[in-house]
Amino acid sequence: MKTYYTILKLSPNTIVGDSLSVGLLVCRGNKYWLKVSDYKKNIAKKLLGDKEKSVDFVIKQLSTYLNKLNQETQKSDLFKFESFITEDYINYLNVYANGILQFSKASVIDDDFDDLKFSKLYSLLIEKVMFEKNEIVQLNQHHISVLEQKVQDRLINKVRNKIHTEITIDNSILKSIYFNYDIDCIGLNGSFVGAKSLPLDHTVPTLEKNVSHYVTLIALLSQKYDKNLNNNKFFLIADEPSYKTPAHKFWEEMKDVSTFKLISSDEVEQVTETVEQTGATKFLSYS
C-alpha cells in the first residue's frame, strides 16, 4: 500500500505565486494525518490582509472532512473528494487549487507509516516538534548510520568546545527565520564556518526542502551579521548514493551549489581543519 504526502501552502499573493508552507497531509489507504503549524499560519495571515479570516475556515473544513474520512463517514461539500483521497487527486489540486490554500505535488513514501513517523516527517518538513517521552526513547534507539558516526567522531567531538554543535536555529535565535533547522556545527570569526550532514535516503522533494532551508539559513545569518556570502565556509556532508538513482542526480546537482561545499563523510576533517584555521568561535549570546 502506498503512503504519500503533500505540503499545504498559504499564498498571500496568488498572482506572483508566493507561498508559505504551513502544514502536512499524509494519506495511506483510508487513513489520513493532518497537522498545520499555528506559528507559520499566523505569519501568512498577517500578509493576507482582509483574507485572513478565510484561512481558519478553509483549514477547519479540510480538517473536519479528513476526520470524517478517518471515521468512514460522508464527504465534505467544500472539497469534492472521492470516497478517499488519491495520489492523482492531490496532483490535480497541485495544478488547479490556485486560491489561498494550495498543495504540493504528491510525494511517495516507500515505507510503513504510523503516528510517530508522521511527527518526524512533520518536524523535518514543516516545524520542529517536541516528542513525548516514550517517543524520544524510540527515536534514540534507531541504528546510527556510518555518516552520523563519522560526523560525531571526526567533527562534533573535536570542535564541541570551540563552536556551536548540534544546534537548532529557530526564530528565538534568528528572528527572520520562519522554520527550525538542525545544523551539526557553526561558528564565526570574520566569516561563518558551518556544516550540515544530510543522509540521502529520503525522497528527493524532502532532500530539496532540506537544502533549500540550509541555503536560506546561510543567507539570513549573513544578512543579520553583515557577512559576505562569498567569504563563508559552509559544508554539506553527504555520501554518494547508488548510481542512476534520483538521489544520485540530486547529489550531482549539489556539487554546483556555490553557497556550500559538498563533501563526503570521509572528508569531514576538512570542516574540523577549517574551524582550526579560521579560529571560529561561538557567537550566540546564550552559549
Coordinates of C-alpha atoms in Angstrom, one line a residue:
M1 CA 0.0 0.0 0.0
K2 CA 1.4 3.4 -1.0
T3 CA 1.9 6.2 1.5
Y4 CA 2.1 9.7 0.1
Y5 CA 2.2 13.2 1.4
T6 CA 1.5 16.8 0.3
I7 CA 2.7 20.1 1.8
L8 CA -0.1 22.6 2.5
K9 CA 0.8 26.1 1.5
L10 CA -0.9 29.5 2.1
S11 CA -0.4 32.0 -0.7
P12 CA -0.6 35.7 0.3
N13 CA -0.4 36.7 -3.4
T14 CA -1.6 34.1 -5.9
I15 CA -0.7 36.4 -8.9
V16 CA 3.1 36.3 -8.2
G17 CA 2.9 32.8 -6.9
D18 CA 4.5 33.3 -3.5
S19 CA 3.5 30.9 -0.7
L20 CA 4.5 29.7 2.8
S21 CA 4.5 26.0 3.7
V22 CA 2.2 25.7 6.8
G23 CA 1.1 22.1 7.1
L24 CA 1.4 18.5 6.1
L25 CA -1.1 16.0 4.9
V26 CA -0.2 12.3 4.7
C27 CA -2.5 9.6 3.1
R28 CA -2.2 5.9 3.4
G29 CA -5.2 4.0 2.1
N30 CA -8.2 5.2 4.1
K31 CA -6.0 6.6 6.9
Y32 CA -5.1 10.3 7.0
W33 CA -2.8 12.6 9.0
L34 CA -3.0 16.4 9.0
K35 CA -1.1 19.0 11.0
V36 CA -0.9 22.7 10.5
S37 CA 1.6 25.0 12.2
D38 CA -0.2 27.7 14.1
Y39 CA 3.0 29.8 14.1
K40 CA 3.5 29.7 10.3
K41 CA -0.2 30.0 9.7
N42 CA -0.3 33.2 11.7
I43 CA 2.7 34.6 9.7
A44 CA 0.8 34.0 6.5
K45 CA -2.4 35.6 7.9
K46 CA -0.5 38.8 8.6
L47 CA 0.3 39.0 4.9
L48 CA -3.3 38.2 3.7
G49 CA -5.0 41.4 4.9
D50 CA -8.8 41.1 4.7
K51 CA -8.5 37.5 3.5
E52 CA -7.0 36.2 6.8
K53 CA -10.4 35.1 8.1
S54 CA -10.7 32.7 5.2
V55 CA -7.6 30.8 6.3
D56 CA -9.0 29.3 9.5
F57 CA -12.3 28.4 7.8
V58 CA -10.7 26.6 4.9
I59 CA -8.2 24.7 7.1
K60 CA -11.0 23.8 9.5
Q61 CA -13.2 22.4 6.6
L62 CA -10.3 20.3 5.4
S63 CA -9.6 19.0 8.9
T64 CA -13.2 18.2 9.5
Y65 CA -13.5 16.3 6.3
L66 CA -10.4 14.3 7.0
N67 CA -11.7 13.4 10.4
K68 CA -14.9 12.2 8.7
L69 CA -12.9 10.1 6.3
N70 CA -11.0 8.6 9.1
Q71 CA -14.3 7.7 10.7
E72 CA -15.7 6.4 7.4
T73 CA -18.4 9.0 7.2
Q74 CA -19.8 11.2 4.4
K75 CA -17.7 13.5 2.3
S76 CA -17.5 17.3 2.5
D77 CA -19.4 19.7 0.3
L78 CA -16.4 22.1 0.2
F79 CA -13.8 19.6 -1.0
K80 CA -15.3 17.4 -3.7
F81 CA -13.1 14.4 -3.0
E82 CA -13.9 10.9 -3.9
S83 CA -14.5 8.3 -1.1
F84 CA -10.8 8.5 -0.4
I85 CA -8.0 10.9 -1.5
T86 CA -5.8 9.6 -4.2
E87 CA -2.3 10.5 -5.4
D88 CA -3.8 11.7 -8.7
Y89 CA -6.3 13.9 -6.9
I90 CA -3.5 15.6 -4.9
N91 CA -1.6 16.2 -8.1
Y92 CA -4.8 17.7 -9.5
L93 CA -5.1 20.0 -6.6
N94 CA -1.4 21.0 -7.0
V95 CA -2.2 22.2 -10.5
Y96 CA -5.7 23.6 -10.1
A97 CA -6.1 24.8 -6.5
N98 CA -4.9 28.3 -7.0
G99 CA -6.7 30.0 -4.1
I100 CA -5.4 30.8 -0.7
L101 CA -4.8 27.2 0.2
Q102 CA -2.5 25.3 -2.2
F103 CA -1.0 21.8 -2.3
S104 CA 2.4 20.5 -3.4
K105 CA 2.7 17.5 -5.7
A106 CA 2.2 14.2 -4.0
S107 CA 5.4 12.5 -2.8
V108 CA 5.5 8.8 -2.2
I109 CA 7.0 7.3 1.0
D110 CA 8.3 3.8 0.3
D111 CA 7.7 2.6 3.9
D112 CA 5.1 1.7 6.5
F113 CA 3.7 4.7 8.3
D114 CA 2.4 5.5 11.8
D115 CA 1.8 8.4 14.2
L116 CA 5.5 8.6 15.2
K117 CA 6.7 8.7 11.6
F118 CA 4.2 11.4 10.9
S119 CA 5.6 13.5 13.8
K120 CA 9.1 13.0 12.5
L121 CA 8.2 13.9 8.9
Y122 CA 6.3 17.0 10.1
S123 CA 9.2 18.0 12.2
L124 CA 11.5 17.7 9.2
L125 CA 9.4 19.4 6.6
I126 CA 7.3 22.0 8.4
E127 CA 8.2 22.7 12.0
K128 CA 10.3 21.1 14.7
V129 CA 8.0 19.4 17.2
M130 CA 8.6 18.1 20.7
F131 CA 8.1 14.3 21.1
E132 CA 6.5 12.6 24.1
K133 CA 8.9 10.9 26.4
N134 CA 8.2 7.4 25.0
E135 CA 8.6 8.7 21.5
I136 CA 12.0 10.1 22.4
V137 CA 13.1 6.7 23.5
Q138 CA 12.0 5.2 20.2
L139 CA 13.8 7.9 18.2
N140 CA 17.0 7.4 20.2
Q141 CA 17.0 3.6 19.6
H142 CA 17.5 3.9 15.8
H143 CA 20.7 2.5 14.3
I144 CA 23.3 5.2 13.9
S145 CA 24.5 5.4 10.3
V146 CA 28.1 5.4 9.2
L147 CA 27.8 9.0 8.1
E148 CA 26.4 10.0 11.5
Q149 CA 29.1 8.2 13.3
K150 CA 31.9 9.8 11.3
V151 CA 30.4 13.3 11.8
Q152 CA 30.2 12.7 15.5
D153 CA 33.7 11.2 15.9
R154 CA 35.7 13.3 13.4
L155 CA 33.9 16.7 13.7
I156 CA 31.4 17.3 16.5
N157 CA 33.5 15.7 19.3
K158 CA 36.6 17.7 18.1
V159 CA 35.0 21.2 17.8
R160 CA 32.4 21.0 20.6
N161 CA 34.3 23.4 22.9
K162 CA 35.1 25.9 20.2
I163 CA 31.9 26.4 18.1
H164 CA 28.2 25.6 18.4
T165 CA 27.4 22.0 17.8
E166 CA 24.2 20.0 17.2
I167 CA 22.2 23.2 17.4
T168 CA 18.7 24.1 16.2
I169 CA 18.3 27.5 14.7
D170 CA 14.8 28.9 15.2
N171 CA 13.2 32.3 15.5
S172 CA 14.3 32.7 19.1
I173 CA 17.9 32.8 17.7
L174 CA 17.2 34.4 14.3
K175 CA 14.1 36.5 14.2
S176 CA 13.8 36.5 10.4
I177 CA 13.7 32.7 10.1
Y178 CA 10.3 31.0 9.6
F179 CA 11.4 27.4 10.1
N180 CA 13.5 25.4 12.6
Y181 CA 16.7 24.0 11.3
D182 CA 19.2 21.5 12.8
I183 CA 22.8 22.1 11.9
D184 CA 25.8 20.0 13.0
C185 CA 28.1 22.9 13.8
I186 CA 28.5 26.6 13.2
G187 CA 31.0 29.3 14.3
L188 CA 32.1 32.8 13.5
N189 CA 35.3 34.8 13.2
G190 CA 35.2 37.4 10.5
S191 CA 33.0 35.0 8.5
F192 CA 31.0 31.9 9.2
V193 CA 32.1 28.3 9.3
G194 CA 29.4 25.6 9.5
A195 CA 28.4 22.1 8.4
K196 CA 25.2 20.2 7.8
S197 CA 25.2 16.4 7.3
L198 CA 22.4 15.0 5.1
P199 CA 21.7 11.3 4.6
L200 CA 20.4 10.8 1.1
D201 CA 18.0 8.0 2.0
H202 CA 14.9 10.4 1.8
T203 CA 12.8 11.3 -1.1
V204 CA 14.2 13.9 -3.5
P205 CA 11.5 16.5 -2.5
T206 CA 12.5 16.1 1.1
L207 CA 16.2 16.5 0.3
E208 CA 15.4 19.6 -1.8
K209 CA 13.4 21.1 1.1
N210 CA 16.3 20.4 3.5
V211 CA 18.9 22.0 1.2
S212 CA 16.6 25.0 0.4
H213 CA 16.3 25.7 4.1
Y214 CA 20.1 25.4 4.5
V215 CA 20.7 28.0 1.8
T216 CA 18.1 30.3 3.3
L217 CA 19.6 29.9 6.8
I218 CA 23.0 30.8 5.5
A219 CA 21.6 33.9 3.7
L220 CA 19.7 35.1 6.7
L221 CA 22.6 34.7 9.1
S222 CA 24.9 36.5 6.6
Q223 CA 22.4 39.3 6.4
K224 CA 22.0 39.7 10.1
Y225 CA 25.7 39.7 10.9
D226 CA 26.6 41.7 7.7
K227 CA 28.9 39.0 6.3
N228 CA 29.8 38.4 2.7
L229 CA 28.3 35.2 1.4
N230 CA 31.5 34.5 -0.7
N231 CA 33.7 34.6 2.4
N232 CA 31.6 32.0 4.4
K233 CA 32.8 28.4 4.6
F234 CA 29.8 26.2 4.8
F235 CA 29.8 22.4 4.1
L236 CA 27.1 19.9 3.1
I237 CA 28.2 16.4 4.2
A238 CA 26.5 13.7 2.0
D239 CA 27.8 10.4 0.8
E240 CA 27.4 9.5 -2.8
P241 CA 24.3 7.3 -3.3
S242 CA 23.8 4.5 -5.8
Y243 CA 24.4 5.4 -9.4
K244 CA 21.5 6.2 -11.7
T245 CA 19.0 6.9 -8.9
P246 CA 17.1 10.1 -8.2
A247 CA 19.2 10.6 -5.1
H248 CA 22.4 10.4 -7.2
K249 CA 21.2 13.0 -9.6
F250 CA 20.4 15.2 -6.6
W251 CA 23.9 14.6 -5.2
E252 CA 25.5 15.6 -8.5
E253 CA 23.5 18.8 -8.6
M254 CA 24.6 19.7 -5.1
K255 CA 28.2 20.0 -6.4
D256 CA 27.2 23.1 -8.3
V257 CA 25.7 25.0 -5.4
S258 CA 28.0 27.9 -4.6
T259 CA 26.6 28.5 -1.1
F260 CA 28.3 25.5 0.4
K261 CA 30.9 22.8 -0.5
L262 CA 29.7 19.2 -0.9
I263 CA 31.9 16.7 0.8
S264 CA 31.6 13.1 1.9
S265 CA 31.8 11.7 5.4
D266 CA 35.4 10.6 4.7
E267 CA 36.3 14.2 4.1
V268 CA 34.7 15.6 7.2
E269 CA 38.1 16.5 8.7
Q270 CA 38.0 19.4 6.2
V271 CA 35.5 21.1 8.5
T272 CA 37.5 20.5 11.6
E273 CA 40.6 21.9 10.0
T274 CA 38.7 25.0 8.7
V275 CA 37.5 25.7 12.3
E276 CA 41.1 25.5 13.5
Q277 CA 42.5 27.6 10.6
T278 CA 39.9 30.4 10.9
G279 CA 39.8 30.5 14.7
A280 CA 36.0 30.4 14.6
T281 CA 34.2 30.6 18.0
K282 CA 30.8 30.5 19.4
F283 CA 28.9 33.7 18.8
L284 CA 25.4 33.3 20.2
S285 CA 24.7 35.0 23.5
Y286 CA 23.0 32.2 25.3
S287 CA 26.1 29.9 25.0

